[in-house]
Amino acid sequence: FALQNGAAIIDGFRIKYAYHGFRDYEPTGLRVDGDVYITWNEIIQWVVGPTPKRREVMKLNLQIVVEIERILDGFELHITTSGWERIPLQLEFGLRKQGTLWIGNMKYDLSQTDMVFLDKEPARIVNGDDEIQIEGGATEHKIYSFDDDWTMNLETARLLITLITPYDGVIRITCR
């Protein structure tokens, strides 16, 4: 998704997890329940083997369910994992490189920022009178992906929430 509140802009959001390399969360289903959109992934398989003749399929017992619920002035992401424990998750917001990012008392000039980890304090993206706030972050590890066009985008700063499975929590995004 992307979100714009005047000049405060989130250009994108994605979920990745680390299991024999970083993998993207790719929803295989979508259900609408009133104002809530629910997505989930299939149980992932990983193929081991140096040649096509020697292949072993290993099942990854990890399911990620994301519920997107509209709330007053924004929405909530309810994220739940089940299955294997101790799998690193990466929730990543791509912030437009304009304005200021505030995390607690720390101030980041977004035009000069490439990556910031979000922990317990809310993040505020401020550009003039426009603001977007992100709450519900945590930094449980510092393992992150840096290997593709999405992360190499020079137009966005990366705001990372890094979690460990099992996880059951809410990320709240509101426009102010």
XYZ file of N, CA and C in Angstrom, residues 29-175:
441
model
N -4.191 -15.207 -0.693
C -5.627 -15.102 -0.522
C -6.011 -13.735 -0.006
N -7.244 -13.321 -0.294
C -7.795 -12.063 0.197
C -9.261 -12.290 0.508
N -9.635 -11.915 1.706
C -11.027 -11.998 2.120
C -11.419 -10.654 2.715
N -12.628 -10.216 2.445
C -13.135 -8.968 3.003
C -14.207 -9.313 4.022
N -14.038 -8.793 5.230
C -14.988 -9.009 6.315
C -15.395 -7.639 6.835
N -16.475 -7.084 6.280
C -16.890 -5.727 6.644
C -15.866 -4.728 6.144
N -15.243 -3.979 7.081
C -14.230 -2.991 6.728
C -12.809 -3.541 6.852
N -12.675 -4.840 7.042
C -11.368 -5.448 7.256
C -10.990 -6.294 6.043
N -9.778 -6.060 5.529
C -9.214 -6.875 4.462
C -8.230 -7.854 5.093
N -8.370 -9.138 4.795
C -7.538 -10.171 5.409
C -6.754 -10.882 4.303
N -5.425 -10.922 4.447
C -4.572 -11.641 3.501
C -3.763 -12.674 4.264
N -3.313 -13.708 3.549
C -2.482 -14.738 4.173
C -1.609 -15.362 3.096
N -0.569 -16.046 3.563
C 0.313 -16.739 2.631
C 0.109 -18.236 2.757
N 0.577 -18.958 1.763
C 0.611 -20.419 1.844
C 1.852 -20.811 2.624
N 1.849 -22.019 3.148
C 3.053 -22.534 3.777
C 4.127 -22.624 2.687
N 5.269 -22.062 2.944
C 6.323 -21.940 1.951
C 7.173 -23.209 1.920
N 7.656 -23.560 0.740
C 8.597 -24.673 0.597
C 9.927 -24.123 0.116
N 10.974 -24.758 0.546
C 12.311 -24.386 0.126
C 12.961 -25.611 -0.474
N 13.544 -25.488 -1.652
C 14.123 -26.634 -2.342
C 15.632 -26.638 -2.114
N 16.130 -27.755 -1.606
C 17.554 -27.933 -1.346
C 18.118 -28.819 -2.442
N 19.303 -28.546 -2.891
C 19.950 -29.449 -3.839
C 20.775 -28.702 -4.843
N 21.985 -29.164 -5.089
C 22.848 -28.469 -6.038
C 22.484 -28.737 -7.493
N 21.741 -29.807 -7.770
C 21.370 -30.125 -9.150
C 19.902 -30.534 -9.195
N 19.267 -30.471 -10.381
C 17.867 -30.895 -10.478
C 17.658 -32.365 -10.108
N 18.685 -33.188 -10.271
C 18.539 -34.605 -9.932
C 18.604 -34.850 -8.428
N 19.234 -33.966 -7.714
C 19.330 -34.088 -6.254
C 18.564 -32.944 -5.619
N 17.280 -33.141 -5.436
C 16.443 -32.090 -4.846
C 15.734 -32.633 -3.627
N 15.637 -31.799 -2.638
C 14.892 -32.150 -1.436
C 14.018 -30.955 -1.081
N 12.735 -31.172 -0.976
C 11.812 -30.097 -0.637
C 11.639 -30.086 0.879
N 11.927 -28.926 1.455
C 11.767 -28.757 2.900
C 10.620 -27.773 3.117
N 9.682 -28.163 3.931
C 8.558 -27.268 4.207
C 8.929 -26.293 5.315
N 8.595 -25.053 5.104
C 8.731 -24.034 6.121
C 7.378 -23.906 6.792
N 7.319 -24.197 8.043
C 6.070 -24.126 8.780
C 5.911 -22.707 9.321
N 5.544 -21.789 8.450
C 5.345 -20.394 8.846
C 4.172 -19.830 8.062
N 3.190 -19.352 8.760
C 2.083 -18.672 8.101
C 1.983 -17.269 8.674
N 1.773 -16.313 7.785
C 1.621 -14.908 8.154
C 0.233 -14.470 7.712
N -0.523 -13.906 8.640
C -1.855 -13.379 8.334
C -1.821 -11.882 8.618
N -2.276 -11.089 7.650
C -2.316 -9.635 7.801
C -3.762 -9.185 7.640
N -4.275 -8.497 8.641
C -5.606 -7.901 8.576
C -5.436 -6.386 8.495
N -6.028 -5.770 7.494
C -5.943 -4.319 7.298
C -7.320 -3.753 7.627
N -7.360 -2.954 8.680
C -8.641 -2.418 9.148
C -8.627 -0.899 9.109
N -9.638 -0.337 8.479
C -9.793 1.126 8.415
C -10.230 1.639 9.770
N -9.558 2.662 10.264
C -9.936 3.341 11.507
C -10.029 4.825 11.211
N -10.510 5.605 12.169
C -10.617 7.043 12.003
C -9.236 7.614 11.673
N -9.093 8.318 10.587
C -7.856 8.977 10.155
C -6.725 8.034 9.767
N -7.023 6.764 9.468
C -5.948 5.871 9.058
C -6.374 4.422 9.024
N -5.449 3.549 9.383
C -5.770 2.125 9.422
C -4.810 1.397 10.346
N -5.187 0.173 10.690
C -4.364 -0.694 11.516
C -3.989 -1.938 10.736
N -2.753 -2.389 10.925
C -2.280 -3.653 10.374
C -2.186 -4.630 11.531
N -3.054 -5.635 11.550
C -2.989 -6.701 12.552
C -2.179 -7.825 11.915
N -1.016 -8.110 12.465
C -0.127 -9.115 11.879
C 0.056 -10.245 12.882
N -0.194 -11.468 12.409
C -0.083 -12.656 13.258
C 0.719 -13.708 12.506
N 1.631 -14.352 13.224
C 2.358 -15.476 12.631
C 2.056 -16.733 13.432
N 2.135 -17.854 12.754
C 2.020 -19.145 13.440
C 3.008 -20.093 12.783
N 3.411 -21.103 13.535
C 4.375 -22.068 13.012
C 5.712 -21.913 13.693
N 6.760 -22.029 12.900
C 8.108 -22.011 13.450
C 8.398 -20.736 14.226
N 9.224 -20.893 15.243
C 9.623 -19.775 16.081
C 11.032 -19.333 15.720
N 11.351 -18.111 16.113
C 12.682 -17.521 15.945
C 13.016 -17.190 14.476
N 11.987 -16.996 13.641
C 12.208 -16.561 12.258
C 12.200 -15.024 12.251
N 13.260 -14.370 11.775
C 13.276 -12.907 11.724
C 12.296 -12.367 10.681
N 11.483 -11.408 11.100
C 10.558 -10.701 10.207
C 11.061 -9.283 9.998
N 10.751 -8.729 8.841
C 11.089 -7.344 8.534
C 9.843 -6.677 7.969
N 9.295 -5.706 8.689
C 8.199 -4.879 8.195
C 8.839 -3.570 7.767
N 8.611 -3.177 6.531
C 9.358 -2.048 5.983
C 8.436 -1.026 5.333
N 8.585 0.213 5.766
C 7.880 1.344 5.170
C 8.877 2.109 4.303
N 8.491 2.423 3.073
C 9.295 3.275 2.197
C 8.761 4.695 2.315
N 9.517 5.573 2.965
C 9.093 6.957 3.213
C 9.663 7.878 2.145
N 8.809 8.719 1.581
C 9.279 9.701 0.602
C 10.332 10.578 1.261
N 11.411 10.843 0.551
C 12.543 11.591 1.109
C 12.283 13.093 1.064
N 11.261 13.490 1.821
C 10.971 14.916 1.977
C 10.371 15.122 3.364
N 10.752 16.201 3.999
C 10.258 16.473 5.345
C 11.169 15.873 6.400
N 10.591 15.641 7.584
C 11.336 15.199 8.758
C 10.692 13.962 9.347
N 11.525 13.043 9.812
C 11.059 11.877 10.553
C 11.434 12.087 12.008
N 10.449 12.003 12.882
C 10.670 12.098 14.327
C 10.396 10.741 14.950
N 11.333 10.252 15.741
C 11.119 9.062 16.571
C 11.510 9.473 17.981
N 10.491 9.665 18.829
C 10.762 10.237 20.143
C 11.358 11.623 19.961
N 12.518 11.872 20.576
C 13.188 13.170 20.441
C 14.212 13.197 19.316
N 14.364 12.068 18.626
C 15.340 11.989 17.532
C 14.724 12.543 16.249
N 15.471 13.415 15.597
C 15.005 14.063 14.375
C 15.884 13.611 13.211
N 15.244 13.175 12.114
C 15.950 12.736 10.917
C 15.468 13.563 9.729
N 16.389 14.181 9.022
C 16.072 14.866 7.777
C 15.894 13.768 6.721
N 14.672 13.551 6.269
C 14.406 12.448 5.350
C 15.190 12.562 4.040
N 15.526 13.760 3.614
C 16.288 13.899 2.373
C 17.704 13.344 2.525
N 18.178 13.191 3.781
C 19.527 12.693 4.055
C 19.524 11.328 4.737
N 18.359 10.698 4.842
C 18.221 9.449 5.601
C 17.992 8.280 4.656
N 18.684 7.171 4.923
C 18.481 5.961 4.125
C 17.716 4.892 4.896
N 18.017 4.712 6.207
C 17.384 3.632 6.953
C 17.356 3.969 8.442
N 16.205 3.674 9.073
C 16.032 3.883 10.506
C 15.239 2.704 11.057
N 15.648 2.198 12.219
C 14.890 1.154 12.904
C 13.884 1.819 13.835
N 12.648 1.333 13.811
C 11.598 1.856 14.681
C 11.433 0.913 15.861
N 11.571 1.455 17.065
C 11.387 0.639 18.257
C 10.061 1.016 18.903
N 10.019 1.189 20.174
C 8.751 1.345 20.887
C 8.095 2.715 20.740
N 8.870 3.752 20.484
C 8.287 5.085 20.369
C 7.646 5.267 18.996
N 6.572 6.031 18.906
C 5.942 6.271 17.602
C 6.870 7.031 16.659
N 6.690 6.805 15.372
C 7.401 7.563 14.339
C 6.417 8.566 13.762
N 6.895 9.796 13.536
C 6.065 10.825 12.921
C 6.773 11.351 11.680
N 6.101 11.249 10.547
C 6.599 11.812 9.294
C 5.940 13.182 9.175
N 6.740 14.241 9.191
C 6.211 15.603 9.197
C 6.769 16.363 8.009
N 5.852 16.975 7.250
C 6.250 17.826 6.136
C 5.315 19.025 6.136
N 5.819 20.156 6.617
C 4.968 21.337 6.793
C 3.933 21.050 7.865
N 2.652 21.253 7.546
C 1.569 20.977 8.492
C 1.028 19.557 8.372
N 1.568 18.774 7.456
C 1.070 17.421 7.203
C 1.876 16.401 7.999
N 1.169 15.393 8.522
C 1.838 14.408 9.376
C 1.188 13.040 9.239
N 2.025 12.015 9.261
C 1.581 10.629 9.367
C 2.306 10.030 10.564
N 1.577 9.339 11.416
C 2.174 8.703 12.590
C 2.072 7.185 12.473
N 3.160 6.497 12.847
C 3.216 5.034 12.842
C 3.525 4.579 14.257
N 2.641 3.759 14.830
C 2.811 3.265 16.195
C 2.821 1.740 16.197
N 3.495 1.170 17.186
C 3.463 -0.271 17.371
C 4.731 -0.973 16.939
N 5.805 -0.233 16.787
C 7.048 -0.818 16.319
C 7.825 -1.535 17.403
N 8.811 -2.283 16.964
C 9.745 -2.969 17.859
C 10.983 -3.319 17.051
N 12.130 -3.320 17.732
C 13.370 -3.772 17.124
C 13.851 -4.955 17.936
N 13.618 -6.155 17.424
C 14.028 -7.375 18.112
C 15.285 -7.979 17.496
N 15.697 -7.476 16.332
C 16.935 -7.932 15.692
C 17.374 -6.850 14.722
N 18.592 -6.961 14.228
C 19.116 -5.998 13.249
C 19.521 -6.714 11.967
N 18.781 -7.771 11.633
C 18.990 -8.497 10.384
C 18.027 -7.899 9.363
N 18.543 -7.435 8.240
C 17.645 -6.841 7.257
C 18.134 -7.104 5.845
N 17.205 -7.000 4.916
C 17.477 -7.235 3.499
C 18.001 -5.949 2.868
N 18.977 -6.097 1.991
C 19.501 -4.943 1.278
C 19.953 -5.373 -0.104
N 19.079 -6.106 -0.807
C 19.550 -6.795 -1.992
C 18.665 -6.675 -3.227
N 17.818 -5.664 -3.297
C 16.949 -5.600 -4.468
C 16.607 -4.161 -4.818
N 15.868 -3.982 -5.908
C 15.517 -2.643 -6.376
C 14.661 -1.879 -5.379
N 13.824 -2.593 -4.631
C 12.953 -1.913 -3.658
C 13.803 -1.235 -2.598
N 14.818 -1.932 -2.111
C 15.652 -1.363 -1.044
C 16.682 -0.379 -1.583
N 16.995 -0.460 -2.850
C 17.973 0.446 -3.442
C 17.321 1.701 -4.035
N 16.054 1.900 -3.785
C 15.323 3.046 -4.301
C 15.854 4.320 -3.638
N 16.439 5.204 -4.408
C 17.027 6.425 -3.860
C 15.987 7.474 -3.507
N 14.736 7.232 -3.854
C 13.665 8.188 -3.579
C 13.007 7.972 -2.223
N 13.328 6.852 -1.549
C 12.677 6.570 -0.270
C 13.697 6.248 0.816
N 13.306 6.579 2.035
C 14.048 6.177 3.227
C 13.333 4.958 3.801
N 14.089 4.026 4.360
C 13.507 2.790 4.886
C 13.275 2.933 6.387
N 12.040 2.718 6.823
C 11.701 2.661 8.243
C 11.403 1.205 8.552
N 12.237 0.559 9.378
C 12.148 -0.873 9.614
C 11.607 -1.195 11.001
N 10.685 -2.142 11.033
C 10.241 -2.787 12.260
C 10.711 -4.223 12.128
N 11.557 -4.671 13.057
C 12.168 -5.996 12.927
C 11.738 -6.864 14.102
N 11.027 -7.919 13.797
C 10.386 -8.773 14.795
C 10.895 -10.200 14.686
N 10.593 -10.998 15.697
C 10.917 -12.420 15.713
C 9.605 -13.184 15.909
N 9.417 -14.272 15.131
C 8.210 -15.087 15.313
C 8.328 -15.902 16.596
N 7.233 -16.205 17.262
C 5.857 -15.854 16.893
C 5.586 -14.375 17.186
N 4.724 -13.780 16.375
C 4.355 -12.384 16.545
C 2.847 -12.255 16.403
N 2.275 -11.442 17.251
C 0.855 -11.116 17.185
C 0.733 -9.680 17.675
N 0.606 -8.739 16.736
C 0.582 -7.340 17.134
C -0.101 -6.462 16.122
N -0.154 -5.177 16.467
C -0.850 -4.179 15.656
C 0.092 -3.013 15.369
N 0.148 -2.629 14.109
C 0.832 -1.413 13.683
C -0.276 -0.441 13.276
N -0.274 0.738 13.884
C -1.329 1.730 13.626
C -0.728 2.896 12.834
N -1.354 3.238 11.718
C -0.908 4.342 10.860
C -2.037 5.350 10.803
N -1.746 6.589 11.244
C -2.789 7.613 11.252
C -2.277 8.915 10.621
N -3.200 9.632 9.977
C -2.904 10.930 9.405
C -3.336 11.997 10.422
